Short mmCIF file of C-alpha atoms and ligand atoms in Angstrom, two decimals:
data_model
loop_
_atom_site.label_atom_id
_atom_site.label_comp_id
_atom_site.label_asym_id
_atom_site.label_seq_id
_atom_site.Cartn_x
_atom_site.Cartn_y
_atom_site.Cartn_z
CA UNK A 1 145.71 120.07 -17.14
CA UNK A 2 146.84 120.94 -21.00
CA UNK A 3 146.10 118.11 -22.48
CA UNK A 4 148.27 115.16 -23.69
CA UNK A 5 151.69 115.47 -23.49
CA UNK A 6 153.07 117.82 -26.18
CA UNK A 7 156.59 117.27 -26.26
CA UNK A 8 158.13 113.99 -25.54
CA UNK A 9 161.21 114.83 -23.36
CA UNK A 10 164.67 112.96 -23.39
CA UNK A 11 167.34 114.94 -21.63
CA UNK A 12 170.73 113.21 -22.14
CA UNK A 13 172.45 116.35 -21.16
CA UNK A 14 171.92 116.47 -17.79
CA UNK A 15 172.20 112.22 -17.18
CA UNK A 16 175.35 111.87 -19.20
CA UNK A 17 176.88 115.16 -18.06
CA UNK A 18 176.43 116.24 -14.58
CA UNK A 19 178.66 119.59 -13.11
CA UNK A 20 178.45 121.01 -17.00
CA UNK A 21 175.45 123.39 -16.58
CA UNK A 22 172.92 125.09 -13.52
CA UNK A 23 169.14 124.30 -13.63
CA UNK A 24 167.60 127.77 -13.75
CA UNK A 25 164.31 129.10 -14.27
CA UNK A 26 163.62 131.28 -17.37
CA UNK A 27 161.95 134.39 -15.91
CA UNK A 28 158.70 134.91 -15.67
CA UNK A 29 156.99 137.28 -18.76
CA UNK A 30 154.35 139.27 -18.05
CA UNK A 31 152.45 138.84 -20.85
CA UNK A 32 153.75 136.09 -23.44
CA UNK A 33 152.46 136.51 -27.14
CA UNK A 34 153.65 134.83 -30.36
CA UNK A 35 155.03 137.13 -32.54
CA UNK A 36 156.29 134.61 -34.93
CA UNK A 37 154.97 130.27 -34.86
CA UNK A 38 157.02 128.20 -36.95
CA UNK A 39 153.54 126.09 -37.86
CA UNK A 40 155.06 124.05 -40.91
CA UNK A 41 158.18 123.23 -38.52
CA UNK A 42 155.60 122.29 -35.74
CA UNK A 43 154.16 120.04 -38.34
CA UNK A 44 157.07 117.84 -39.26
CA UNK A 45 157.87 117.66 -35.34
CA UNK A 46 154.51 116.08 -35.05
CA UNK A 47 153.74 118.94 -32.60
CA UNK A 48 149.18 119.93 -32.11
CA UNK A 49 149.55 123.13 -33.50
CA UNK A 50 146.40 124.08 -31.75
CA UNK A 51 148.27 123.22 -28.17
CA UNK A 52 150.78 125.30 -29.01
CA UNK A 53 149.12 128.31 -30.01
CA UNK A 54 147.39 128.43 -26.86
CA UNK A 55 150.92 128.48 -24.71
CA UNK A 56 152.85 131.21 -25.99
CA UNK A 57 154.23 130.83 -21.83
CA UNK A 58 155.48 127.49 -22.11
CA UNK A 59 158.36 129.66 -23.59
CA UNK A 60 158.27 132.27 -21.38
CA UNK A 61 158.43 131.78 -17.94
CA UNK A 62 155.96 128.59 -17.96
CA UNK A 63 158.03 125.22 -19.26
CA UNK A 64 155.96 122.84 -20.85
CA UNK A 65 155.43 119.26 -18.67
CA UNK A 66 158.70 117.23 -18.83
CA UNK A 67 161.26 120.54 -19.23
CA UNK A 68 163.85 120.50 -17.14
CA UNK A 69 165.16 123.99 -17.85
CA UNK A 70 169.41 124.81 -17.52
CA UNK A 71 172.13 127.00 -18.60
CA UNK A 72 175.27 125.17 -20.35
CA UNK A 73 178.46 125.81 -19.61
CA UNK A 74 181.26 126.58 -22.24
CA UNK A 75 184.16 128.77 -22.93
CA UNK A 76 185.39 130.27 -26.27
CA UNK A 77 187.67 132.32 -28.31
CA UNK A 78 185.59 135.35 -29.00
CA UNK A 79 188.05 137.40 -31.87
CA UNK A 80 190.85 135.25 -30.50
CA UNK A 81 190.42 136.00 -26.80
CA UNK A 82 190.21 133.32 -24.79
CA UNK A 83 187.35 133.43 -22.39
CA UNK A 84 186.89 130.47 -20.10
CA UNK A 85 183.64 130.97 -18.83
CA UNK A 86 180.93 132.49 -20.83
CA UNK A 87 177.97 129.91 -20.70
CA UNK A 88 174.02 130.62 -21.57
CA UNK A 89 173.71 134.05 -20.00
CA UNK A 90 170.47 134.61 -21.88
CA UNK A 91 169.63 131.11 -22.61
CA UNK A 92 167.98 128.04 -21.29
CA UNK A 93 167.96 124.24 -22.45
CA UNK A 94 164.56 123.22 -22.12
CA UNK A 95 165.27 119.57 -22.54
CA UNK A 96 166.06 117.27 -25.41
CA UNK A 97 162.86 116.40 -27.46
CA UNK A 98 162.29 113.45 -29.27
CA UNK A 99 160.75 113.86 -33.00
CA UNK A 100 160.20 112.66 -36.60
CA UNK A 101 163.30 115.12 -37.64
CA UNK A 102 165.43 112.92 -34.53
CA UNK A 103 166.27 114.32 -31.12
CA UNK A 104 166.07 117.97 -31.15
CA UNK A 105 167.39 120.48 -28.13
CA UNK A 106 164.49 122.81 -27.94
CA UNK A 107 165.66 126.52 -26.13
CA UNK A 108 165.17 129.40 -25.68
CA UNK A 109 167.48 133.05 -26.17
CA UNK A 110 166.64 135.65 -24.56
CA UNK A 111 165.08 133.64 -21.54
CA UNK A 112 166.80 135.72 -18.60
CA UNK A 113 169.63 135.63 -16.28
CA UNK A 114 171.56 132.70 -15.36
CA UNK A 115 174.52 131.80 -13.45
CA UNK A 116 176.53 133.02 -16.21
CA UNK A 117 174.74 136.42 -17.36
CA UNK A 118 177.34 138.68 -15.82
CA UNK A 119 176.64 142.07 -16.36
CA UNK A 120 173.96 141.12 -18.85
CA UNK A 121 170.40 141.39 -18.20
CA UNK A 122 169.46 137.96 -19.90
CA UNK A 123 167.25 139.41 -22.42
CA UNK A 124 166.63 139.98 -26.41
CA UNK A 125 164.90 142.67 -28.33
CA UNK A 126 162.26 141.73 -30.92
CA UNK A 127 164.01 142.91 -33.82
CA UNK A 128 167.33 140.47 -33.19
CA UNK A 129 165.43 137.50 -32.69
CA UNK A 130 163.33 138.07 -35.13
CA UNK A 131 166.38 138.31 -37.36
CA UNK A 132 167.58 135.00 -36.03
CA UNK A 133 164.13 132.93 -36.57
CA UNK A 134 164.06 134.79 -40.67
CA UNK A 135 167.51 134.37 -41.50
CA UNK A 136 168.22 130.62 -39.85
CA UNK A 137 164.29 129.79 -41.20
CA UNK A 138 165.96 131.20 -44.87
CA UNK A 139 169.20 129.12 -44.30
CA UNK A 140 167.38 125.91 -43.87
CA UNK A 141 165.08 126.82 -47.29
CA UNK A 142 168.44 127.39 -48.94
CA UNK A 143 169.62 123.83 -48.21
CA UNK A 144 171.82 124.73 -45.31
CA UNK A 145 172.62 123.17 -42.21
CA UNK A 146 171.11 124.83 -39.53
CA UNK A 147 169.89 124.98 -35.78
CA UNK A 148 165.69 126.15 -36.62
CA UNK A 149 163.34 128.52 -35.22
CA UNK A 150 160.02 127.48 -33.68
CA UNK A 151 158.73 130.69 -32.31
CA UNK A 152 159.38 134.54 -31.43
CA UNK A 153 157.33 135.13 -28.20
CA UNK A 154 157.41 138.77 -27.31
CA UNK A 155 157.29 139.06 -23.61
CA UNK A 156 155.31 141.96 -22.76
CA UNK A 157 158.36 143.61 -21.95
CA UNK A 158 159.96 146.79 -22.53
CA UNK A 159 164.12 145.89 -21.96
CA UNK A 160 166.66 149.08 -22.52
CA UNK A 161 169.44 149.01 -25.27
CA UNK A 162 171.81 151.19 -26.87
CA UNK A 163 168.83 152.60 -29.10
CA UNK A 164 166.39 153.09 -26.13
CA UNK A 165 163.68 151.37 -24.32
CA UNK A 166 162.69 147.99 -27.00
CA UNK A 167 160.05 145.07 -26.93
CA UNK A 168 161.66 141.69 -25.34
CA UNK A 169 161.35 138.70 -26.51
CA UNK A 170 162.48 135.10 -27.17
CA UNK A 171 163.47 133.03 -29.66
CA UNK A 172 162.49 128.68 -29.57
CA UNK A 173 165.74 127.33 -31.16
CA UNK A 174 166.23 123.89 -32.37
CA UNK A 175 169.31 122.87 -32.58
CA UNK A 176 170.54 118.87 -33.53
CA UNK A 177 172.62 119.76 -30.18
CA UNK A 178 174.39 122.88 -29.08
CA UNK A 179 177.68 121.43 -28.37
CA UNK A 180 180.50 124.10 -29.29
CA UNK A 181 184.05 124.07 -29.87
CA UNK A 182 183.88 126.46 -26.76
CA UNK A 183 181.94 123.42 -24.64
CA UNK A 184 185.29 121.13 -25.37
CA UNK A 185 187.52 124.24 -24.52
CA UNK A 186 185.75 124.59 -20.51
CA UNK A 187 187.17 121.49 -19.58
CA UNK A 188 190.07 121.23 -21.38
CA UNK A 189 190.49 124.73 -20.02
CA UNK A 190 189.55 123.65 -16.62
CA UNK A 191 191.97 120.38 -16.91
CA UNK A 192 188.32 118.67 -16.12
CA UNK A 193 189.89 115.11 -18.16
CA UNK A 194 186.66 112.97 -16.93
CA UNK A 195 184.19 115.83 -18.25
CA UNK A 196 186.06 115.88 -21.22
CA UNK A 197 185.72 112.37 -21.75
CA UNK A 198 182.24 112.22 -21.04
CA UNK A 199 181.66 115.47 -23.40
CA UNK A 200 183.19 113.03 -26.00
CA UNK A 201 181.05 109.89 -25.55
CA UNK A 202 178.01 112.19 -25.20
CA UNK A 203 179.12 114.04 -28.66
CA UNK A 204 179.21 110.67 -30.09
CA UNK A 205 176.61 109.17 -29.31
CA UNK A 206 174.36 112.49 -30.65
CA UNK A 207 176.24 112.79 -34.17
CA UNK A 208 178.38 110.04 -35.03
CA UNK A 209 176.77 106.99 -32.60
CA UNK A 210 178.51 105.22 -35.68
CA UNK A 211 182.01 105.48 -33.70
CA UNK A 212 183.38 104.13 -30.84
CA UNK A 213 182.42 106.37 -28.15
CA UNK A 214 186.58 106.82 -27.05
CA UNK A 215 187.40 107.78 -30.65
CA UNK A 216 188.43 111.68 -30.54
CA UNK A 217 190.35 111.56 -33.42
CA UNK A 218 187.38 110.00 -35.59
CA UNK A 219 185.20 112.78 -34.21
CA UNK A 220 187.18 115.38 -35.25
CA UNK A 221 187.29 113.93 -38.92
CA UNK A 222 183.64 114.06 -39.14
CA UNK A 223 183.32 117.52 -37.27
CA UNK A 224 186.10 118.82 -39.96
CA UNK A 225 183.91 117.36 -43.07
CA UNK A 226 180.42 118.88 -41.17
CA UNK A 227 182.21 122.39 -40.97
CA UNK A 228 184.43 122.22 -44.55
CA UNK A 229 180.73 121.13 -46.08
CA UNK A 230 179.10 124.21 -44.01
CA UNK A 231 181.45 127.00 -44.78
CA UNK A 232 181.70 126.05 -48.61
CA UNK A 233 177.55 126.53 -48.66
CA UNK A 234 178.11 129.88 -46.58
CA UNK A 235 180.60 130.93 -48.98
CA UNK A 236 178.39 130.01 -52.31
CA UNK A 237 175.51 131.79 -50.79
CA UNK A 238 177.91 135.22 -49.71
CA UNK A 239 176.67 134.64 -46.28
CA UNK A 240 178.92 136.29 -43.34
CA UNK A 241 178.66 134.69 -40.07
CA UNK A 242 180.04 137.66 -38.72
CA UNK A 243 181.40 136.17 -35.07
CA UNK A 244 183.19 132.82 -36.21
CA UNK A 245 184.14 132.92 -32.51
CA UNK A 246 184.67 129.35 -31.34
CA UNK A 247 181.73 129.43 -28.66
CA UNK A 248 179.64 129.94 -31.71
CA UNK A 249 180.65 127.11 -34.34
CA UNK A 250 178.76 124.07 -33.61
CA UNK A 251 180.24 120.22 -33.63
CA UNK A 252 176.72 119.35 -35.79
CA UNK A 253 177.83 121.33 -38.05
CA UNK A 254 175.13 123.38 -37.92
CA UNK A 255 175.05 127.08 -38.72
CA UNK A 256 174.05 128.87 -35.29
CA UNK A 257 173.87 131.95 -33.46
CA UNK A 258 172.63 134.46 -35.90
CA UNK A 259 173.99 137.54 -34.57
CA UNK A 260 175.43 140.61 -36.87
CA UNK A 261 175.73 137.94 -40.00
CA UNK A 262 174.58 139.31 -43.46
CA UNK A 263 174.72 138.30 -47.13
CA UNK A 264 176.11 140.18 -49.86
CA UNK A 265 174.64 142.17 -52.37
CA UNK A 266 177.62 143.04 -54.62
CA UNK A 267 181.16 140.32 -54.14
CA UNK A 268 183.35 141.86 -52.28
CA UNK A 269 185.82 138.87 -51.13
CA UNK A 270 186.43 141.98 -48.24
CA UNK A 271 182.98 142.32 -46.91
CA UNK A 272 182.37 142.71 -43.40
CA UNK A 273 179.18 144.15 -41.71
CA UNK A 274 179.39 143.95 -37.87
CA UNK A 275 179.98 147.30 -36.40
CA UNK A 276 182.46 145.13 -33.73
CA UNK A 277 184.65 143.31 -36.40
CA UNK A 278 186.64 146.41 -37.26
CA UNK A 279 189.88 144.11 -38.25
CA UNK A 280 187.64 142.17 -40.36
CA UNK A 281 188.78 138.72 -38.85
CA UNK A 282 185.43 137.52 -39.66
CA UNK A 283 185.10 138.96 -43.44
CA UNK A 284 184.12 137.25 -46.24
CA UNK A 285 187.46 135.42 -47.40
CA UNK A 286 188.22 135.15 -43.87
CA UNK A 287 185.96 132.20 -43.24
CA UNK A 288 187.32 129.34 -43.93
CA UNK A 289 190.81 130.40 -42.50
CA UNK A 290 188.65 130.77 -39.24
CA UNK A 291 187.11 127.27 -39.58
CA UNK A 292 190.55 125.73 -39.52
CA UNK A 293 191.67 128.25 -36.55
CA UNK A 294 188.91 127.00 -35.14
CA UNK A 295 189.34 123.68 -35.41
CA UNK A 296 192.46 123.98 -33.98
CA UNK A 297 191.17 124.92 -30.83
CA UNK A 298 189.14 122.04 -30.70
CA UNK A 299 192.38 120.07 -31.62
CA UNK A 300 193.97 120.90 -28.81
CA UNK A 301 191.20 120.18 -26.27
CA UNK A 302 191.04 116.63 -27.69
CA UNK A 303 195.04 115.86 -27.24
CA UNK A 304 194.55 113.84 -24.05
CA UNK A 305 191.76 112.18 -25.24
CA UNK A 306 193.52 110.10 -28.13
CA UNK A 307 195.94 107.51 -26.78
CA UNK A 308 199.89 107.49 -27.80
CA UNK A 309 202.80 109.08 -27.45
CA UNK A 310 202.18 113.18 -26.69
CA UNK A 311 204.25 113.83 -30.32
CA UNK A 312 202.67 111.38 -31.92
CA UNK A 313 199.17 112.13 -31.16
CA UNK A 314 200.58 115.69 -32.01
CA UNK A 315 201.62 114.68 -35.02
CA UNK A 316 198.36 112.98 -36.00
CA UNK A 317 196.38 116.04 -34.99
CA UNK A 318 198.63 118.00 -37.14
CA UNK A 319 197.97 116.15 -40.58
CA UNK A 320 194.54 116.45 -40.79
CA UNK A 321 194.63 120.73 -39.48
CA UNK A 322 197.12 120.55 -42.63
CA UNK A 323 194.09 118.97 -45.04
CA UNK A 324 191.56 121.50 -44.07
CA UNK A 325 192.66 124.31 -46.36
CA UNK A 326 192.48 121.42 -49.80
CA UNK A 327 189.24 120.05 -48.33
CA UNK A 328 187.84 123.14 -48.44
CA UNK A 329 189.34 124.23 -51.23
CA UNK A 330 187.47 121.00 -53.34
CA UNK A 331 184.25 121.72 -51.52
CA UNK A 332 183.50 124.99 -52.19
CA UNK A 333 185.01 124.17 -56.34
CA UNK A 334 182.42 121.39 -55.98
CA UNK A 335 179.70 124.11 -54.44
CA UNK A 336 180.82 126.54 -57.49
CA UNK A 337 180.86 123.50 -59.87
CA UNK A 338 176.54 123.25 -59.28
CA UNK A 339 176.38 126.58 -59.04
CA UNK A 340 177.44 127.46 -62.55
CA UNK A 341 176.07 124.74 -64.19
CA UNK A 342 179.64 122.88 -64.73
CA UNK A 343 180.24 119.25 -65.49
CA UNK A 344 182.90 118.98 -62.32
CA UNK A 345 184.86 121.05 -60.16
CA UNK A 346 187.26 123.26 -62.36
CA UNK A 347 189.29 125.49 -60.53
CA UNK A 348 190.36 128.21 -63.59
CA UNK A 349 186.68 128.63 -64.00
CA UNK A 350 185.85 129.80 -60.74
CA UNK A 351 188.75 131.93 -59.94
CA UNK A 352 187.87 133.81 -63.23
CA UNK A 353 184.29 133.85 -62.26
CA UNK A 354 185.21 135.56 -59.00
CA UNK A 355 187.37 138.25 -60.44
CA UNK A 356 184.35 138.75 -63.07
CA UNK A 357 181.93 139.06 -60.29
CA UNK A 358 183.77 141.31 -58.32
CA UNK A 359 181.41 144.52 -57.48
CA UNK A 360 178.33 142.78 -59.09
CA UNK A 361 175.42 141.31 -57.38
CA UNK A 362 176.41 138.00 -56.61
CA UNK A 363 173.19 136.18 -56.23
CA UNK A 364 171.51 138.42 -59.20
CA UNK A 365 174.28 137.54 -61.29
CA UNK A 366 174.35 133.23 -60.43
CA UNK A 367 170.94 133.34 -61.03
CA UNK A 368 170.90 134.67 -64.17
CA UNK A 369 173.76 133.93 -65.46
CA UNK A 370 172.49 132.12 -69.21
CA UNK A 371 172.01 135.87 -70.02
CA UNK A 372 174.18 138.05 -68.37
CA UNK A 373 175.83 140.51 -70.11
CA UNK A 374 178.46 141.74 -68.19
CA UNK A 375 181.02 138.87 -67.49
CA UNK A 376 183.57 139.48 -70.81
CA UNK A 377 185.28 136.86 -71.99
CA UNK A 378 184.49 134.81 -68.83
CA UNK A 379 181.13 134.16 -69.85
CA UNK A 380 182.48 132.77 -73.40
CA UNK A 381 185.10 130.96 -71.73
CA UNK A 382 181.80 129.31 -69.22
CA UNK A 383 179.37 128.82 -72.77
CA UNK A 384 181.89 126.09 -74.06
CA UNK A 385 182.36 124.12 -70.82
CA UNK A 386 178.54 124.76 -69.09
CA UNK A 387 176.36 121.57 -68.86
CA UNK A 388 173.60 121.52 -72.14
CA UNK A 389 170.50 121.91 -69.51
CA UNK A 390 172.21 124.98 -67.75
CA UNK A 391 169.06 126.86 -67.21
CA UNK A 392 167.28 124.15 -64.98
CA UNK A 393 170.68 124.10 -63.12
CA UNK A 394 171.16 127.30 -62.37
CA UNK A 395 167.61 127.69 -61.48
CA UNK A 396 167.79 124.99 -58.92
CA UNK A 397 171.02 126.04 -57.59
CA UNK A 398 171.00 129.71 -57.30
CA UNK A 399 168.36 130.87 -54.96
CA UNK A 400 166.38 134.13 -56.65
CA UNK A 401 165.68 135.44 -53.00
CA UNK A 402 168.14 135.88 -49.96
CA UNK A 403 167.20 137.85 -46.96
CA UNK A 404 168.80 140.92 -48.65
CA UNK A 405 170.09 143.32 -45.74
CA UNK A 406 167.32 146.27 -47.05
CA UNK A 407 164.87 143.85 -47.00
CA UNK A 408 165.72 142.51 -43.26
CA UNK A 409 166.10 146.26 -42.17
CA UNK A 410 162.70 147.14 -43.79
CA UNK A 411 160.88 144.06 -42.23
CA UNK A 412 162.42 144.50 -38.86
CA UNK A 413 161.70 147.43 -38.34
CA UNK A 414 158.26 147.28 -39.27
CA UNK A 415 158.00 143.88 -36.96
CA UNK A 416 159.34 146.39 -34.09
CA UNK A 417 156.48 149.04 -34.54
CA UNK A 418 154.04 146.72 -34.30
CA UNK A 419 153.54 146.21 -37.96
CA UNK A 420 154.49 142.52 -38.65
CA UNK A 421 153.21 142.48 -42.62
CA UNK A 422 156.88 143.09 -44.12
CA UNK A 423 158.21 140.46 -42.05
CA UNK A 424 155.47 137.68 -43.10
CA UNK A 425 156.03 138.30 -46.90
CA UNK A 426 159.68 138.30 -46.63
CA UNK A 427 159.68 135.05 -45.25
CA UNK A 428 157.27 133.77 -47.06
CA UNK A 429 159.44 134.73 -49.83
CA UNK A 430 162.48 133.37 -48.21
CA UNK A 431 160.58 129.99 -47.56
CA UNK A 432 160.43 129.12 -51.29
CA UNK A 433 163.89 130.80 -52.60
CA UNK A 434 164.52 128.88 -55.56
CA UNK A 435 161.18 130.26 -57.23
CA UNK A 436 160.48 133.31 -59.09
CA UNK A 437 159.25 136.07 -57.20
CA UNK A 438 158.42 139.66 -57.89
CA UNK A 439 161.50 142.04 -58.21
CA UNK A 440 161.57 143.48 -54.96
CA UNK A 441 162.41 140.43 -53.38
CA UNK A 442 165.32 139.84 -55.61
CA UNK A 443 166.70 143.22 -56.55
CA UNK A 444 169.81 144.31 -54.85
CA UNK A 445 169.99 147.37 -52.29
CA UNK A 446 169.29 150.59 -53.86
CA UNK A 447 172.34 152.11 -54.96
CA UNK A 448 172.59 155.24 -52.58
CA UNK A 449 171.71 152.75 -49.96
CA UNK A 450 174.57 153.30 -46.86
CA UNK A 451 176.58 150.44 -46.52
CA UNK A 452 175.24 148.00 -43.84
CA UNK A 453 176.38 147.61 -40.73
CA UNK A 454 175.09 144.77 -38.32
CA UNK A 455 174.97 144.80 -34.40
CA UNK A 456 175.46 141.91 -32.15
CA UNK A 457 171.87 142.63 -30.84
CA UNK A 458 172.65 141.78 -27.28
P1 LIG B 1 176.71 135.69 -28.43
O1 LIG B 1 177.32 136.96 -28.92
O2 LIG B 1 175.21 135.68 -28.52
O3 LIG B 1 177.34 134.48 -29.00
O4 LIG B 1 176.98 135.67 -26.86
C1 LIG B 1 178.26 135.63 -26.27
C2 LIG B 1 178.12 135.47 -24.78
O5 LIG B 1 177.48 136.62 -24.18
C3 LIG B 1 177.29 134.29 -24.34
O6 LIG B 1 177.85 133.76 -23.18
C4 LIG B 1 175.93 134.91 -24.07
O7 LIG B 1 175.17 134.14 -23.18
C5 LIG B 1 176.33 136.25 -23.45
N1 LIG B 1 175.28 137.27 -23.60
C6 LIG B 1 174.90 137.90 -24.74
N2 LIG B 1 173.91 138.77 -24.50
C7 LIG B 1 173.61 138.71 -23.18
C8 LIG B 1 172.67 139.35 -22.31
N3 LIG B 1 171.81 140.27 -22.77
N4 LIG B 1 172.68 139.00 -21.01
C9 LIG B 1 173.52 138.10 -20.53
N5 LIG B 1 174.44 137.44 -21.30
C10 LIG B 1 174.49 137.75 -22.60
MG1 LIG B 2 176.89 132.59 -29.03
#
């Protein structure tokens, strides 16, 4: 017996949706540990911290009472290949949970093989998911939308990569859902119309309950303003997702799966980090052109679920792909507009700020903007139209910390040597980024520093 109940299951997955994922077990660890507990997180979800320090397995091989662990099904377009089965082949839904924050899918990465591992082995290294819980913990500090991390659990485990023989382990997600584009394309793929249908009442009733659970096209309105909201915050902060593929952009618009992503140190509209991108579809500049590729594909899937005429419904889907590019075009002026301390959007303004920028530390350089040096005539041109209590602004707008790509390299690995100290202060420092903290949290990457190059970590 543990106890009271910890975590008050409510599975609507697997009632609503049945023939969309395989119950599976998560495999066994030999000797479960947390690395990393998300205690302030565990707090708000109204979670006994004391309980859950004392069942590092009920992520590992042990569910907690009331999990009903499976594997979801969904396709995607990974660098515009269609794939129509890729699924959780190293992760497991644990349930639906029920908390102050709303109803939360706890999982878990790097949980073992399912029916849809392939030739994987179903596992994660420390370092990656590590990476995942600091940089999605850092997202949500920032102000971002985000699925959360609970936990690292190492598992005891040494698991073989590219590098050599690593520690395993697994990451607790949260996520507001983990619906995909890719879990609309498997059954539009699979010409699965009732499963479709059901996907779309289910989608509904999680994030817009609002709407009529039939309406498609109201869904993908709100999806579109989640996203165009999402990608304009990515793009203020210089974050790079790094695998915009469709399986990994989330209808809660929700950042998630933090694989080889990365945040700038110097603007480069250009930059590009994972060692697998080598067109740089996923750069910088690239991402919102991906978000409305993206939500094309989801377009597509939802053409038999809105009611008319073929061309019509065509048509209708058409117009609003068209109003991405503006939307986003006015959200990210309207990100820029708090980010330099501006009365309103103003679109000269920020085009001259990013030519100014361009090969300077872009977070350094927002932050302290009142007295930087090196913008020209830009920073005249910003003196006459900036707001008259600038300094608070900028302040509460620009972070002073990121998880800078030295500092994540450092900490990591540190963290995979047994030596988790670098890791705890840069998230500590990542926790709180809009205060000051001591330069080597906010300095950029030394200048003979290589140029960094990020790894898919599977
Ligand atoms: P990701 O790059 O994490 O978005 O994963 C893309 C696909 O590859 C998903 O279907 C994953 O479940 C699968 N995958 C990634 N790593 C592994 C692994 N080690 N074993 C099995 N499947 C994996
Ligand atoms: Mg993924």
């Amino acid at each position: 017996m543990i106890g009271p109940a910890m975590f008050t299951f409510d599975t609507t997955w697997t009632r609503d949706l049945p023939g969309t994922f395989l119950r599976q077990a998560p495999f066994v660890a030999p000797a479960p540990r947390y690395v990393a507990l998300n205690r302030p997180l565990g707090a708000r979800l109204g979670l006994d911290l004391d309980q859950l320090q004392a069942h590092p397995e009920w992520f590992a091989g042990a569910p907690p009472p009331g999990a009903d662990p499976v594997a979801l099904a969904y396709a995607g377009h990974q660098f515009g290949n269609f794939s129509p089965a890729l699924g959780d082949g190293r992760a497991h839904l644990l349930g639906e949970i029920v908390t102050p924050l709303g109803r939360l899918d706890l999982a878990l990465k790097g949980s073992g093989r399912t029916g849809f591992s392939r030739g994987g082995d179903g596992k994660a290294a420390l370092g990656p998911m590590l990476r995942e819980y600091l940089i999605s913990e850092a997202m949500a500090a920032l102000g971002v939308p985000t699925t959360r991390s609970l936990a690292v659990v190492a598992t005891g485990e040494t698991i073989l990569r590219q590098e050599g023989p690593l520690p395993g382990a697994i990451l607790v997600r949260l996520a507001a859902s983990h619906i995909r584009v890719g879990s609309f394309e498997f059954f539009s793929a699979r010409g699965e119309e009732d499963k479709l249908r059901a996907l779309l009442a289910h989608t509904i009733a999680r994030h817009d309950p609002d709407l009529a659970p039939d309406d498609a096209l109201g869904l993908f309105d709100r999806v579109t303003a989640r996203q165009v909201r999402l990608i304009a915050e990515w793009m203020g902060l210089g974050f790079v997702h790094g695998v915009m593929n469709t399986d990994n952009m989330a209808l809660s618009g929700e950042t998630i799966d933090y694989g080889p992503c990365a945040f700038i140190d110097a603007y480069d509209p250009l930059a590009c980090y994972s060692s697998i991108d080598r067109q740089g579809r996923y750069r910088l500049d690239n991402q919102p052109k991906i978000l409305a590729w993206n939500l094309s594909r989801l377009a597509e899937t939802l053409i038999p679920l809105i009611p008319g005429a073929p061309d019509k419904v065509v048509g209708l889907l058409n117009e609003r792909l068209e109003a991405i590019a503006p939307a986003y075009e006015a959200a990210f002026l309207q990100v820029m507009a708090r980010k330099l301390a501006l009365p309103g959007p103003d679109a000269a303004l920020t085009a001259g700020f990013l030519s100014a920028v361009q090969g300077r530390d872009w977070t350094a350089t927002l932050r302290g903007l009142a007295e930087e040096p090196g913008l020209g005539d830009w920073h005249a041109a910003w003196q006459k139209h900036r707001l008259p209590d600038h300094a608070d602004r900028l302040c509460a707008a620009n972070p002073a910390v990121i998880p800078r790509n030295h500092l994540v390299e450092e900490a990591l690995t540190a963290a995979t040597a047994g030596d988790m100290a670098p890791f705890d202060a840069l998230l500590a420092a990542c926790q709180t980024p809009y205060a000051d903290h001591p330069a080597r949290f906010t300095q950029s990457a030394p200048p003979d520093a290589p140029r960094h190059v990020t790894f898919c970590g599977t």
